[in-house]
Amino acid sequence: MSVGRDAAHKLYKKVIVMWKKCLLAFLTLFAFVSSPAVADDLLRINVDIRYRWEYEDNFNQKFYGKNPPKGDSDDGFLLQRIRLTFDFNPHKNVHISAGLQDSRAYDVALPDDAFYNSRLGLEHNPNKDYLEPFDTYLELKKLFGRKLSLKGGRQIIAYGDKRIFGPGKWGNTGRYIWDAVKLSYRFGDNFVDTFYGRNIIHEPDRFSLDHRHFFEGCAVYSHFLIPMQGRDFYLEPFFVRKWDTHANFKSEDNTFDDFYSNYYGLRTYAEILPGFDYDFTFVWQTGEWGNDDLEAYGYHLLAGYKFRTVPWTPRISAEFSYASGDGNPTDGDRGTFDGVFGARDRMYGRMNLMDWKNLQDAQANLEFKPLKNLGFKAELHRFWLAEDKDAWYQNQKVYKDKTGKSGNELGVEFDIIGKYITPFKGLECQFGYGHFWPGEFVKKMADDVEADWCFLQLHYRFFEALL
C-alpha cells in the first residue's frame, strides 16, 4: 500500500470518528430539548411472508450449461422468506423498530459451498440465512425542530431506481442489508442523505454479529426537483466511498492488498412530453484494487412512451446499460466497473445471468395492464462483453478468456413477468418465464445449449396496530 493512500485512509478514519461524535452530540441534545407528545400507533406489528418456486434448466446460480462443476443443470426449488418487525413510537419524533428475517431454501441442488467467498473467508449465501436481525434501528425525527432525521441500526438503504443503491429484494436473503447510521435532511420534494455503514454477510450457520461484514461505505445521495418550462425534472447527484481493508484483493501481478474506491455520479429523469419519459445515470469510479490502479465507469439510458388513451395502457421503452471492462489483464490498471451497491435482479435480464460489470445490454420492453390488478412486462435483451479479455461476471473465475479469442457476444434473453394483485388484502402473486440463447463467448467458454427459467411467487404482507 502506498504511503499517500495510508495517510489518506488514516485521515479518513479520523473524519469518521469525528462524525460519530457529532452524531452522539445530536442524540444527547435531542434528549434534553424534546418535548413529550403522543404518536399514532404506539406499537405496530408488520408481517411479510414470501414463497417462490423457481425452475432452472441448463443453468444454475453459479454455472451455465448441461455439466456444471457443482449442482445440477436442471433444478427446481422453493425459497421461503419471513420478515417480522415491531414498530414502537413512544413519541411523535421517536421511532424504534425491532425485527427478524428468516430465509430458507428447499431442494436446491447447488451445494452451500458453491457460495464460499475466498476473499471473505466465509460463505455468502443468497438463498438462506436463519433468524437474523432485520430493520432493527432507532430513528429520531425533526432534530432541533428542523427537517433533520437520524437513523442508526440495521436497515435497508435504497434510492432512485435501485441501480446505485438497491436492497436486492429479489434475492431470498437480500443482497444489501446495512448496519449503518444515516442522517437525512428533507425540504419540500428534495432531500440530502449522508450515511456510514457496513453491509452484512449471509452466512447461514453463524450469527451476523459474530463475523466480519462485507464492504464498508459512506455516501452522500441527494434528490432535487427542478421545474423547467412547465415540466418537472429530477436530479440525483451522489458520491460514494467503498472500501475493504482485509488485504484480500488480488492484483494483476498476483499480489494482494486492500480495496478503496470512490464513485461520482448523477441520475436524472423526467417526463419531457406527455407520455414521453427518460432516465439517465452515469457513474465514474476511481481507486485502487489491491496494488492495481482502478478507473472505470458505467451508465444507463432509458427512453419510453406510455399510450394512456389506448386499452391496456401499453408502455414501450428502450434501454442501454454499459459497464466498462478491463482491456488489458496484465498492465496493473483495472478498468472493470463494479456496480457500486446496486441491485441486479431486475436490471439486466430476469434470469440473473448478468451483472453490471464488463457488460453491454441493449434492451426493449413492452408493459401492459389487461386488468386493473393484472400487469405484464416483456423484455428482450442482447448482451455483449464490454472487453473481450475480461470476464463474464456470471462467474468470473470460470468464464474468462484473457486472450480475447472467444469474442464478446454473450447472447439474447427474453423474459415475461406478470403481477396479479389478488382480492385478498395484502396477497400478491407474481409469475414469469425466461429463455436464453447463448452467443459465441458463452458457447466457447461454457456450453452451446439454450436455457429456460420460470417462477411462481406468492407474497403476503399485513400490519396491525397493537396499541
Coordinates of N, CA and C in Angstrom, one line a residue, residues 214-439:
F214 N -19.1 -7.3 5.1 CA -18.6 -7.3 3.7 C -17.8 -6.0 3.5
F215 N -18.4 -5.1 2.7 CA -17.7 -3.8 2.5 C -18.2 -2.7 3.5
E216 N -17.3 -1.8 3.7 CA -17.6 -0.6 4.4 C -17.9 0.5 3.4
G217 N -18.8 1.5 3.8 CA -19.0 2.5 2.8 C -19.6 3.8 3.5
C218 N -19.4 4.9 2.8 CA -20.1 6.1 3.2 C -20.6 6.8 2.0
A219 N -21.6 7.6 2.1 CA -22.1 8.2 0.9 C -22.9 9.5 1.2
V220 N -23.0 10.3 0.1 CA -24.0 11.4 0.1 C -24.9 11.2 -1.1
Y221 N -26.2 11.0 -0.9 CA -27.1 10.9 -2.0 C -28.2 11.9 -1.9
S222 N -28.5 12.6 -3.0 CA -29.4 13.7 -2.9 C -30.4 13.6 -4.1
H223 N -31.5 14.4 -3.9 CA -32.6 14.3 -4.8 C -33.2 15.7 -4.9
F224 N -33.3 16.3 -6.1 CA -33.8 17.7 -6.3 C -34.8 17.7 -7.4
L225 N -35.9 18.4 -7.2 CA -36.9 18.7 -8.2 C -36.6 20.0 -8.8
I226 N -36.5 20.0 -10.2 CA -36.1 21.2 -10.9 C -37.3 21.5 -11.9
P227 N -38.2 22.5 -11.6 CA -39.2 22.8 -12.5 C -38.6 23.6 -13.7
M228 N -39.1 23.2 -14.9 CA -38.5 23.8 -16.1 C -39.5 23.8 -17.2
Q229 N -39.9 25.0 -17.7 CA -40.9 25.1 -18.8 C -42.1 24.2 -18.6
G230 N -42.6 24.3 -17.4 CA -43.9 23.5 -17.1 C -43.7 22.1 -16.9
R231 N -42.5 21.6 -16.8 CA -42.2 20.2 -16.6 C -41.3 20.0 -15.4
D232 N -41.4 18.9 -14.7 CA -40.6 18.6 -13.5 C -39.5 17.7 -13.9
F233 N -38.3 18.2 -13.8 CA -37.0 17.4 -14.0 C -36.4 17.1 -12.6
Y234 N -35.9 15.9 -12.5 CA -35.3 15.4 -11.3 C -33.8 15.1 -11.4
L235 N -33.1 15.6 -10.5 CA -31.6 15.4 -10.5 C -31.2 14.7 -9.2
E236 N -30.4 13.7 -9.3 CA -29.9 12.9 -8.1 C -28.4 12.8 -8.1
P237 N -27.7 13.9 -7.7 CA -26.2 13.7 -7.6 C -25.8 12.9 -6.4
F238 N -24.7 12.1 -6.5 CA -24.3 11.3 -5.4 C -22.8 11.1 -5.4
F239 N -22.3 10.9 -4.2 CA -20.9 10.5 -4.1 C -20.8 9.3 -3.1
V240 N -20.1 8.3 -3.4 CA -20.0 7.1 -2.6 C -18.5 6.7 -2.4
R241 N -18.1 6.3 -1.2 CA -16.8 5.7 -1.0 C -17.0 4.4 -0.4
K242 N -16.3 3.4 -1.0 CA -16.4 2.0 -0.6 C -15.0 1.4 -0.4
W243 N -14.9 0.6 0.7 CA -13.5 0.0 0.9 C -13.6 -1.3 1.7
D244 N -12.5 -2.0 1.7 CA -12.3 -3.2 2.4 C -10.8 -3.3 2.7
T245 N -10.4 -3.3 4.0 CA -9.0 -3.3 4.4 C -8.5 -4.6 4.9
H246 N -9.0 -5.7 4.4 CA -8.6 -7.1 4.8 C -7.5 -7.6 3.9
A247 N -7.0 -6.8 2.9 CA -5.8 -7.2 2.1 C -6.1 -8.5 1.3
N248 N -7.3 -8.6 0.8 CA -7.6 -9.9 0.1 C -8.0 -9.6 -1.4
F249 N -7.5 -8.5 -1.9 CA -7.9 -8.2 -3.3 C -6.6 -8.4 -4.2
K250 N -6.8 -9.3 -5.1 CA -5.7 -9.8 -5.9 C -5.4 -8.9 -7.1
S251 N -4.2 -8.4 -7.2 CA -3.7 -7.5 -8.3 C -3.3 -8.4 -9.5
E252 N -3.1 -7.7 -10.6 CA -2.8 -8.4 -11.8 C -1.4 -9.0 -11.7
D253 N -0.5 -8.6 -10.8 CA 0.8 -9.2 -10.6 C 0.8 -10.3 -9.5
N254 N -0.5 -10.7 -9.2 CA -0.7 -11.8 -8.2 C -0.3 -11.5 -6.8
T255 N -0.2 -10.2 -6.4 CA 0.0 -9.8 -5.1 C -1.4 -9.4 -4.5
F256 N -1.5 -9.2 -3.2 CA -2.8 -8.9 -2.5 C -2.6 -7.6 -1.7
D257 N -3.7 -6.9 -1.7 CA -3.7 -5.7 -0.8 C -5.2 -5.2 -0.7
D258 N -5.4 -4.0 -0.1 CA -6.8 -3.5 0.2 C -7.5 -3.0 -1.0
F259 N -8.7 -2.7 -0.8 CA -9.6 -2.1 -1.9 C -10.1 -0.8 -1.4
Y260 N -10.0 0.2 -2.2 CA -10.6 1.6 -2.0 C -11.2 2.1 -3.3
S261 N -12.4 2.6 -3.2 CA -13.0 3.1 -4.4 C -13.9 4.3 -4.1
N262 N -13.8 5.3 -5.0 CA -14.7 6.4 -5.0 C -15.6 6.4 -6.2
Y263 N -16.9 6.8 -6.0 CA -17.8 6.9 -7.1 C -18.4 8.3 -7.2
Y264 N -18.4 8.9 -8.4 CA -19.0 10.2 -8.6 C -20.1 10.0 -9.6
G265 N -21.3 10.4 -9.3 CA -22.4 10.1 -10.3 C -23.6 11.0 -10.2
L266 N -24.4 10.9 -11.2 CA -25.6 11.7 -11.3 C -26.7 10.8 -12.0
R267 N -27.9 10.9 -11.5 CA -29.1 10.3 -12.2 C -30.0 11.5 -12.4
T268 N -30.6 11.5 -13.6 CA -31.6 12.5 -14.0 C -32.8 11.8 -14.7
Y269 N -34.0 12.2 -14.5 CA -35.1 11.6 -15.1 C -36.3 12.6 -15.2
A270 N -37.2 12.4 -16.1 CA -38.3 13.3 -16.3 C -39.3 12.8 -17.3
E271 N -40.5 13.3 -17.3 CA -41.4 13.2 -18.4 C -41.3 14.4 -19.2
I272 N -40.7 14.4 -20.4 CA -40.3 15.6 -21.1 C -41.4 16.1 -22.0
L273 N -42.3 15.2 -22.4 CA -43.5 15.5 -23.2 C -44.6 14.5 -22.7
P274 N -45.9 14.9 -22.9 CA -46.9 13.9 -22.4 C -46.7 12.5 -22.9
G275 N -46.5 11.6 -22.0 CA -46.3 10.2 -22.3 C -44.9 9.8 -22.5
F276 N -44.0 10.8 -22.9 CA -42.6 10.5 -23.1 C -41.7 10.7 -21.9
D277 N -40.9 9.8 -21.5 CA -40.0 9.9 -20.4 C -38.6 9.4 -20.7
Y278 N -37.7 9.9 -19.9 CA -36.3 9.4 -20.0 C -35.7 9.2 -18.6
D279 N -34.7 8.4 -18.5 CA -34.0 8.1 -17.3 C -32.5 7.9 -17.6
F280 N -31.6 8.7 -17.0 CA -30.2 8.5 -17.4 C -29.3 8.5 -16.1
T281 N -28.4 7.6 -16.0 CA -27.5 7.5 -14.8 C -26.1 7.3 -15.4
F282 N -25.1 8.1 -14.8 CA -23.7 7.9 -15.1 C -22.9 7.9 -13.8
V283 N -21.9 7.0 -13.8 CA -21.0 6.8 -12.6 C -19.6 6.7 -13.1
W284 N -18.7 7.5 -12.5 CA -17.3 7.4 -12.7 C -16.6 6.8 -11.4
Q285 N -15.8 5.8 -11.6 CA -15.2 5.1 -10.4 C -13.7 5.2 -10.5
T286 N -13.1 5.6 -9.4 CA -11.6 5.6 -9.3 C -11.2 5.0 -8.0
G287 N -10.0 4.5 -7.9 CA -9.5 4.0 -6.6 C -8.3 3.0 -6.9
E288 N -8.2 2.0 -5.9 CA -7.2 1.0 -6.0 C -7.8 -0.4 -5.7
W289 N -7.4 -1.3 -6.5 CA -7.9 -2.7 -6.3 C -6.6 -3.5 -6.1
G290 N -6.4 -3.8 -4.8 CA -5.1 -4.4 -4.5 C -4.0 -3.4 -4.8
N291 N -3.0 -3.8 -5.6 CA -2.0 -2.9 -6.0 C -2.2 -2.3 -7.4
D292 N -3.3 -2.5 -7.9 CA -3.7 -2.0 -9.3 C -4.4 -0.7 -9.1
D293 N -4.1 0.2 -10.0 CA -4.9 1.5 -10.1 C -6.3 1.1 -10.8
L294 N -7.3 1.8 -10.2 CA -8.7 1.5 -10.7 C -9.3 2.7 -11.3
E295 N -9.7 2.6 -12.5 CA -10.5 3.7 -13.2 C -11.5 3.0 -14.1
A296 N -12.8 3.3 -13.8 CA -13.9 2.6 -14.6 C -15.1 3.5 -14.6
Y297 N -16.1 3.1 -15.4 CA -17.3 3.9 -15.4 C -18.5 3.0 -15.9
G298 N -19.7 3.4 -15.6 CA -20.9 2.8 -16.0 C -22.0 3.8 -16.3
Y299 N -22.9 3.4 -17.2 CA -24.0 4.3 -17.4 C -25.3 3.5 -17.9
H300 N -26.4 4.1 -17.8 CA -27.7 3.5 -18.2 C -28.6 4.6 -18.7
L301 N -29.2 4.3 -19.9 CA -30.1 5.2 -20.5 C -31.4 4.5 -20.9
L302 N -32.5 5.2 -20.6 CA -33.8 4.7 -20.9 C -34.7 5.8 -21.5
A303 N -35.4 5.4 -22.5 CA -36.4 6.3 -23.1 C -37.7 5.5 -23.4
G304 N -38.8 6.1 -23.0 CA -40.1 5.3 -23.1 C -41.3 6.2 -23.4
Y305 N -42.4 5.5 -23.8 CA -43.6 6.2 -24.1 C -44.8 5.4 -23.7
K306 N -45.7 6.0 -23.0 CA -46.9 5.3 -22.5 C -48.2 5.8 -23.2
F307 N -48.9 4.9 -23.8 CA -50.1 5.1 -24.5 C -51.3 5.2 -23.6
R308 N -51.6 6.4 -23.0 CA -52.5 6.5 -21.9 C -54.0 6.3 -22.4
T309 N -54.3 6.6 -23.7 CA -55.6 6.5 -24.1 C -56.0 5.2 -24.9
V310 N -55.0 4.3 -24.9 CA -55.2 3.0 -25.6 C -55.5 2.0 -24.6
P311 N -56.4 1.0 -24.9 CA -56.8 0.0 -24.0 C -55.5 -0.8 -23.5
W312 N -55.5 -1.1 -22.2 CA -54.4 -1.8 -21.5 C -53.2 -0.9 -21.3
T313 N -53.4 0.4 -21.6 CA -52.3 1.4 -21.4 C -50.9 0.9 -21.6
P314 N -50.6 0.4 -22.8 CA -49.3 -0.1 -23.0 C -48.2 0.9 -22.9
R315 N -47.0 0.5 -22.5 CA -45.8 1.4 -22.5 C -44.7 0.6 -23.2
I316 N -44.1 1.3 -24.1 CA -42.9 0.8 -24.8 C -41.7 1.6 -24.3
S317 N -40.5 0.9 -24.2 CA -39.3 1.6 -23.8 C -38.1 0.9 -24.4
A318 N -37.0 1.6 -24.5 CA -35.7 1.0 -24.9 C -34.7 1.5 -23.9
E319 N -33.7 0.6 -23.6 CA -32.7 0.9 -22.6 C -31.3 0.4 -23.2
F320 N -30.3 1.1 -22.7 CA -29.0 0.6 -22.9 C -28.1 0.7 -21.6
S321 N -27.6 -0.3 -21.2 CA -26.7 -0.3 -20.0 C -25.3 -0.7 -20.4
Y322 N -24.3 0.0 -19.8 CA -22.9 -0.2 -20.1 C -22.1 -0.2 -18.8
A323 N -21.2 -1.2 -18.7 CA -20.3 -1.2 -17.6 C -18.9 -1.5 -18.1
S324 N -17.9 -0.7 -17.9 CA -16.6 -0.8 -18.5 C -15.9 -2.1 -18.0
G325 N -15.1 -2.7 -18.9 CA -14.3 -3.8 -18.5 C -12.8 -3.5 -18.6
D326 N -12.0 -4.5 -18.3 CA -10.6 -4.4 -18.3 C -10.0 -4.9 -19.6
G327 N -9.5 -4.0 -20.4 CA -9.0 -4.4 -21.7 C -7.6 -5.0 -21.7
N328 N -6.9 -4.9 -20.6 CA -5.5 -5.5 -20.6 C -5.3 -6.1 -19.2
P329 N -5.3 -7.4 -19.1 CA -5.3 -8.1 -17.8 C -3.9 -8.1 -17.2
T330 N -2.9 -7.5 -17.7 CA -1.5 -7.6 -17.2 C -0.8 -6.2 -17.0
D331 N -1.5 -5.1 -17.2 CA -0.8 -3.8 -17.2 C -0.9 -3.1 -15.8
G332 N -1.5 -3.7 -14.8 CA -1.6 -3.0 -13.5 C -2.6 -2.0 -13.4
D333 N -3.5 -1.8 -14.4 CA -4.6 -0.9 -14.4 C -5.9 -1.6 -14.6
R334 N -6.8 -1.5 -13.6 CA -8.0 -2.2 -13.6 C -9.1 -1.3 -14.2
G335 N -9.9 -1.8 -15.2 CA -10.9 -1.0 -15.8 C -12.3 -1.5 -15.6
T336 N -12.5 -2.5 -14.7 CA -13.8 -3.1 -14.6 C -14.6 -2.4 -13.6
F337 N -15.8 -1.9 -14.0 CA -16.7 -1.2 -13.2 C -17.4 -2.3 -12.3
D338 N -17.7 -1.9 -11.0 CA -18.2 -2.9 -10.1 C -19.7 -2.8 -9.7
G339 N -20.4 -1.8 -10.2 CA -21.8 -1.7 -9.9 C -22.2 -1.0 -8.6
V340 N -21.2 -0.4 -7.9 CA -21.4 0.3 -6.6 C -22.1 -0.6 -5.6
F341 N -23.3 -0.3 -5.1 CA -24.1 -1.2 -4.2 C -25.4 -1.5 -4.8
G342 N -25.5 -1.6 -6.2 CA -26.8 -1.6 -6.9 C -27.4 -3.0 -7.0
A343 N -28.7 -3.0 -7.2 CA -29.4 -4.3 -7.5 C -29.1 -4.8 -8.9
R344 N -29.3 -6.0 -9.1 CA -29.1 -6.6 -10.4 C -30.2 -7.4 -10.9
D345 N -31.1 -7.8 -9.9 CA -32.1 -8.8 -10.2 C -33.1 -8.5 -11.3
R346 N -33.5 -7.3 -11.4 CA -34.5 -6.9 -12.5 C -33.9 -6.0 -13.5
M347 N -32.6 -5.8 -13.5 CA -32.0 -4.8 -14.3 C -31.4 -5.3 -15.6
Y348 N -30.8 -6.5 -15.6 CA -30.0 -7.0 -16.7 C -30.4 -8.4 -17.1
G349 N -31.8 -8.5 -17.3 CA -32.3 -9.8 -17.6 C -32.8 -10.5 -16.3
R350 N -34.0 -11.1 -16.3 CA -34.5 -11.7 -15.1 C -34.0 -13.0 -14.7
M351 N -33.2 -13.6 -15.6 CA -32.6 -14.9 -15.3 C -31.4 -14.8 -14.4
N352 N -30.9 -13.5 -14.2 CA -29.8 -13.3 -13.3 C -28.5 -13.9 -13.8
L353 N -28.3 -13.9 -15.2 CA -27.1 -14.4 -15.8 C -26.1 -13.3 -15.9
M354 N -26.5 -12.0 -15.7 CA -25.6 -10.9 -16.0 C -25.5 -10.0 -14.7
D355 N -24.4 -9.2 -14.7 CA -24.2 -8.2 -13.6 C -23.7 -7.0 -14.3
W356 N -23.8 -5.8 -13.6 CA -23.4 -4.5 -14.2 C -21.9 -4.4 -14.1
K357 N -21.2 -5.4 -14.8 CA -19.7 -5.4 -14.8 C -19.3 -5.9 -16.2
N358 N -18.4 -5.2 -16.8 CA -18.0 -5.6 -18.2 C -19.1 -6.0 -19.1
L359 N -20.1 -5.1 -19.2 CA -21.3 -5.5 -19.8 C -21.9 -4.4 -20.8
Q360 N -22.4 -4.9 -21.9 CA -23.3 -4.0 -22.7 C -24.6 -4.8 -22.9
D361 N -25.7 -4.0 -22.6 CA -27.0 -4.6 -22.6 C -28.0 -3.7 -23.3
A362 N -28.4 -4.1 -24.5 CA -29.4 -3.4 -25.3 C -30.7 -4.1 -25.0
Q363 N -31.7 -3.3 -24.6 CA -33.0 -3.9 -24.1 C -34.2 -3.1 -24.7
A364 N -35.2 -3.9 -25.0 CA -36.5 -3.4 -25.5 C -37.6 -3.9 -24.6
N365 N -38.6 -3.1 -24.2 CA -39.6 -3.5 -23.2 C -41.0 -3.2 -23.7
L366 N -41.9 -4.0 -23.3 CA -43.4 -3.8 -23.5 C -44.1 -4.1 -22.2
E367 N -44.8 -3.1 -21.7 CA -45.6 -3.2 -20.5 C -47.1 -3.0 -20.8
F368 N -48.0 -3.7 -20.2 CA -49.4 -3.5 -20.4 C -50.2 -4.1 -19.3
K369 N -51.4 -3.6 -19.1 CA -52.3 -4.0 -18.0 C -53.7 -4.3 -18.5
P370 N -53.9 -5.6 -18.8 CA -55.3 -6.0 -19.3 C -56.4 -5.8 -18.2
L371 N -56.0 -5.9 -17.0 CA -56.9 -5.6 -15.9 C -56.3 -4.6 -14.9
K372 N -57.1 -4.0 -14.1 CA -56.6 -3.1 -13.1 C -55.6 -3.7 -12.1
N373 N -55.8 -5.0 -11.8 CA -55.0 -5.6 -10.8 C -54.1 -6.7 -11.5
L374 N -53.9 -6.6 -12.8 CA -53.1 -7.6 -13.5 C -52.2 -6.8 -14.5
G375 N -50.9 -7.0 -14.4 CA -50.0 -6.3 -15.3 C -48.9 -7.2 -15.8
F376 N -48.3 -6.9 -17.0 CA -47.3 -7.8 -17.6 C -46.1 -6.9 -18.1
K377 N -44.9 -7.4 -18.1 CA -43.8 -6.7 -18.7 C -43.0 -7.8 -19.4
A378 N -42.8 -7.5 -20.7 CA -42.0 -8.4 -21.6 C -40.7 -7.6 -21.9
E379 N -39.6 -8.3 -21.8 CA -38.2 -7.7 -22.1 C -37.5 -8.6 -23.1
L380 N -36.7 -7.9 -23.9 CA -35.8 -8.6 -24.9 C -34.4 -7.9 -24.7
H381 N -33.4 -8.7 -24.4 CA -32.1 -8.2 -24.1 C -31.1 -8.8 -25.1
R382 N -30.1 -8.0 -25.5 CA -29.0 -8.6 -26.2 C -27.7 -8.1 -25.5
F383 N -26.9 -9.1 -25.1 CA -25.7 -8.9 -24.3 C -24.4 -9.1 -25.0
W384 N -23.5 -8.2 -24.7 CA -22.1 -8.3 -25.1 C -21.2 -8.0 -23.9
L385 N -20.0 -8.6 -24.0 CA -18.9 -8.1 -23.1 C -18.5 -6.7 -23.5
A386 N -18.1 -5.8 -22.6 CA -17.5 -4.6 -22.9 C -16.1 -4.7 -23.4
E387 N -15.4 -5.7 -22.8 CA -14.0 -6.0 -23.2 C -13.9 -7.5 -23.3
D388 N -13.4 -8.0 -24.4 CA -13.4 -9.5 -24.6 C -12.3 -10.2 -23.9
K389 N -11.3 -9.5 -23.3 CA -10.3 -10.1 -22.5 C -10.7 -10.1 -21.0
D390 N -11.8 -9.5 -20.6 CA -12.3 -9.5 -19.3 C -13.3 -10.7 -19.1
A391 N -13.9 -10.8 -18.0 CA -14.7 -12.0 -17.7 C -16.2 -11.7 -17.9
W392 N -17.0 -12.8 -18.1 CA -18.4 -12.8 -17.9 C -18.7 -13.0 -16.4
Y393 N -19.3 -12.0 -15.8 CA -19.4 -12.0 -14.3 C -20.6 -12.8 -13.8
Q394 N -21.1 -13.7 -14.6 CA -22.0 -14.8 -14.0 C -21.1 -15.6 -13.1
N395 N -19.9 -15.8 -13.5 CA -18.9 -16.5 -12.7 C -17.5 -16.1 -13.2
Q396 N -16.9 -15.1 -12.7 CA -15.7 -14.5 -13.3 C -14.5 -15.4 -13.2
K397 N -14.5 -16.3 -12.2 CA -13.3 -17.2 -12.1 C -13.3 -18.3 -13.1
V398 N -14.5 -18.7 -13.6 CA -14.6 -19.7 -14.6 C -14.7 -19.2 -16.0
Y399 N -15.4 -18.1 -16.3 CA -15.7 -17.7 -17.6 C -14.9 -16.4 -18.0
K400 N -13.6 -16.7 -18.2 CA -12.8 -15.6 -18.6 C -11.7 -16.1 -19.6
D401 N -11.6 -15.3 -20.7 CA -10.6 -15.7 -21.7 C -9.6 -14.5 -21.9
K402 N -8.5 -14.6 -21.3 CA -7.5 -13.4 -21.3 C -7.0 -13.2 -22.7
T403 N -7.1 -14.1 -23.6 CA -6.6 -13.9 -25.0 C -7.6 -13.1 -25.8
G404 N -8.9 -13.1 -25.4 CA -9.9 -12.4 -26.1 C -10.4 -13.2 -27.4
K405 N -10.0 -14.4 -27.5 CA -10.3 -15.2 -28.8 C -11.7 -15.8 -28.7
S406 N -12.4 -15.7 -27.6 CA -13.7 -16.2 -27.5 C -14.8 -15.2 -27.9
G407 N -14.3 -14.0 -28.3 CA -15.3 -13.0 -28.7 C -15.9 -12.3 -27.6
N408 N -16.9 -11.5 -27.9 CA -17.6 -10.7 -26.8 C -19.1 -10.9 -26.8
E409 N -19.7 -11.7 -27.7 CA -21.1 -11.9 -27.8 C -21.6 -12.9 -26.7
L410 N -22.4 -12.4 -25.7 CA -22.9 -13.3 -24.7 C -24.2 -14.0 -25.1
G411 N -25.1 -13.3 -25.7 CA -26.3 -13.9 -26.1 C -27.5 -13.0 -26.0
V412 N -28.7 -13.6 -26.2 CA -30.0 -13.0 -26.2 C -30.9 -13.6 -25.1
E413 N -31.7 -12.7 -24.4 CA -32.6 -13.2 -23.4 C -34.0 -12.6 -23.6
F414 N -35.0 -13.4 -23.5 CA -36.4 -12.9 -23.5 C -37.0 -13.3 -22.2
D415 N -37.7 -12.3 -21.5 CA -38.4 -12.5 -20.3 C -39.8 -12.0 -20.4
I416 N -40.7 -12.6 -19.7 CA -42.1 -12.0 -19.5 C -42.5 -12.3 -18.0
I417 N -42.9 -11.2 -17.4 CA -43.2 -11.3 -15.9 C -44.6 -10.7 -15.8
G418 N -45.4 -11.4 -15.0 CA -46.8 -11.0 -14.6 C -46.9 -10.8 -13.1
K419 N -47.8 -9.8 -12.8 CA -48.1 -9.5 -11.4 C -49.6 -9.3 -11.2
Y420 N -50.1 -10.1 -10.3 CA -51.5 -10.1 -10.0 C -51.8 -9.7 -8.6
I421 N -52.5 -8.6 -8.4 CA -53.0 -8.2 -7.0 C -54.3 -9.0 -6.7
T422 N -54.2 -9.9 -5.8 CA -55.4 -10.8 -5.6 C -56.5 -10.0 -4.8
P423 N -57.7 -10.6 -4.8 CA -58.8 -9.9 -4.0 C -58.5 -10.0 -2.5
F424 N -57.6 -10.9 -2.0 CA -57.3 -11.0 -0.6 C -56.3 -9.9 -0.2
K425 N -56.7 -9.1 0.7 CA -55.9 -8.0 1.1 C -54.5 -8.4 1.5
G426 N -53.5 -7.7 0.9 CA -52.1 -8.0 1.2 C -51.4 -9.1 0.4
L427 N -52.2 -9.8 -0.4 CA -51.7 -11.0 -1.1 C -51.4 -10.7 -2.6
E428 N -50.2 -10.9 -3.0 CA -49.8 -10.6 -4.4 C -49.2 -11.8 -5.0
C429 N -49.4 -12.0 -6.3 CA -48.9 -13.2 -7.0 C -48.1 -12.7 -8.2
Q430 N -46.9 -13.2 -8.3 CA -46.0 -13.0 -9.5 C -45.7 -14.3 -10.2
F431 N -45.5 -14.2 -11.5 CA -45.1 -15.4 -12.2 C -44.3 -14.9 -13.5
G432 N -43.5 -15.8 -14.0 CA -42.7 -15.4 -15.2 C -42.0 -16.5 -15.8
Y433 N -41.5 -16.2 -17.0 CA -40.7 -17.2 -17.8 C -39.6 -16.4 -18.5
G434 N -38.4 -17.1 -18.7 CA -37.3 -16.5 -19.4 C -36.6 -17.6 -20.2
H435 N -36.0 -17.1 -21.4 CA -35.3 -18.0 -22.3 C -34.0 -17.3 -22.7
F436 N -32.9 -18.1 -22.7 CA -31.6 -17.5 -23.1 C -31.0 -18.3 -24.3
W437 N -30.6 -17.5 -25.3 CA -29.9 -18.1 -26.5 C -28.4 -17.7 -26.3
P438 N -27.5 -18.6 -26.2 CA -26.1 -18.3 -25.9 C -25.4 -17.7 -27.2
G439 N -24.5 -16.8 -27.0 CA -23.7 -16.2 -28.0 C -22.4 -16.9 -28.1

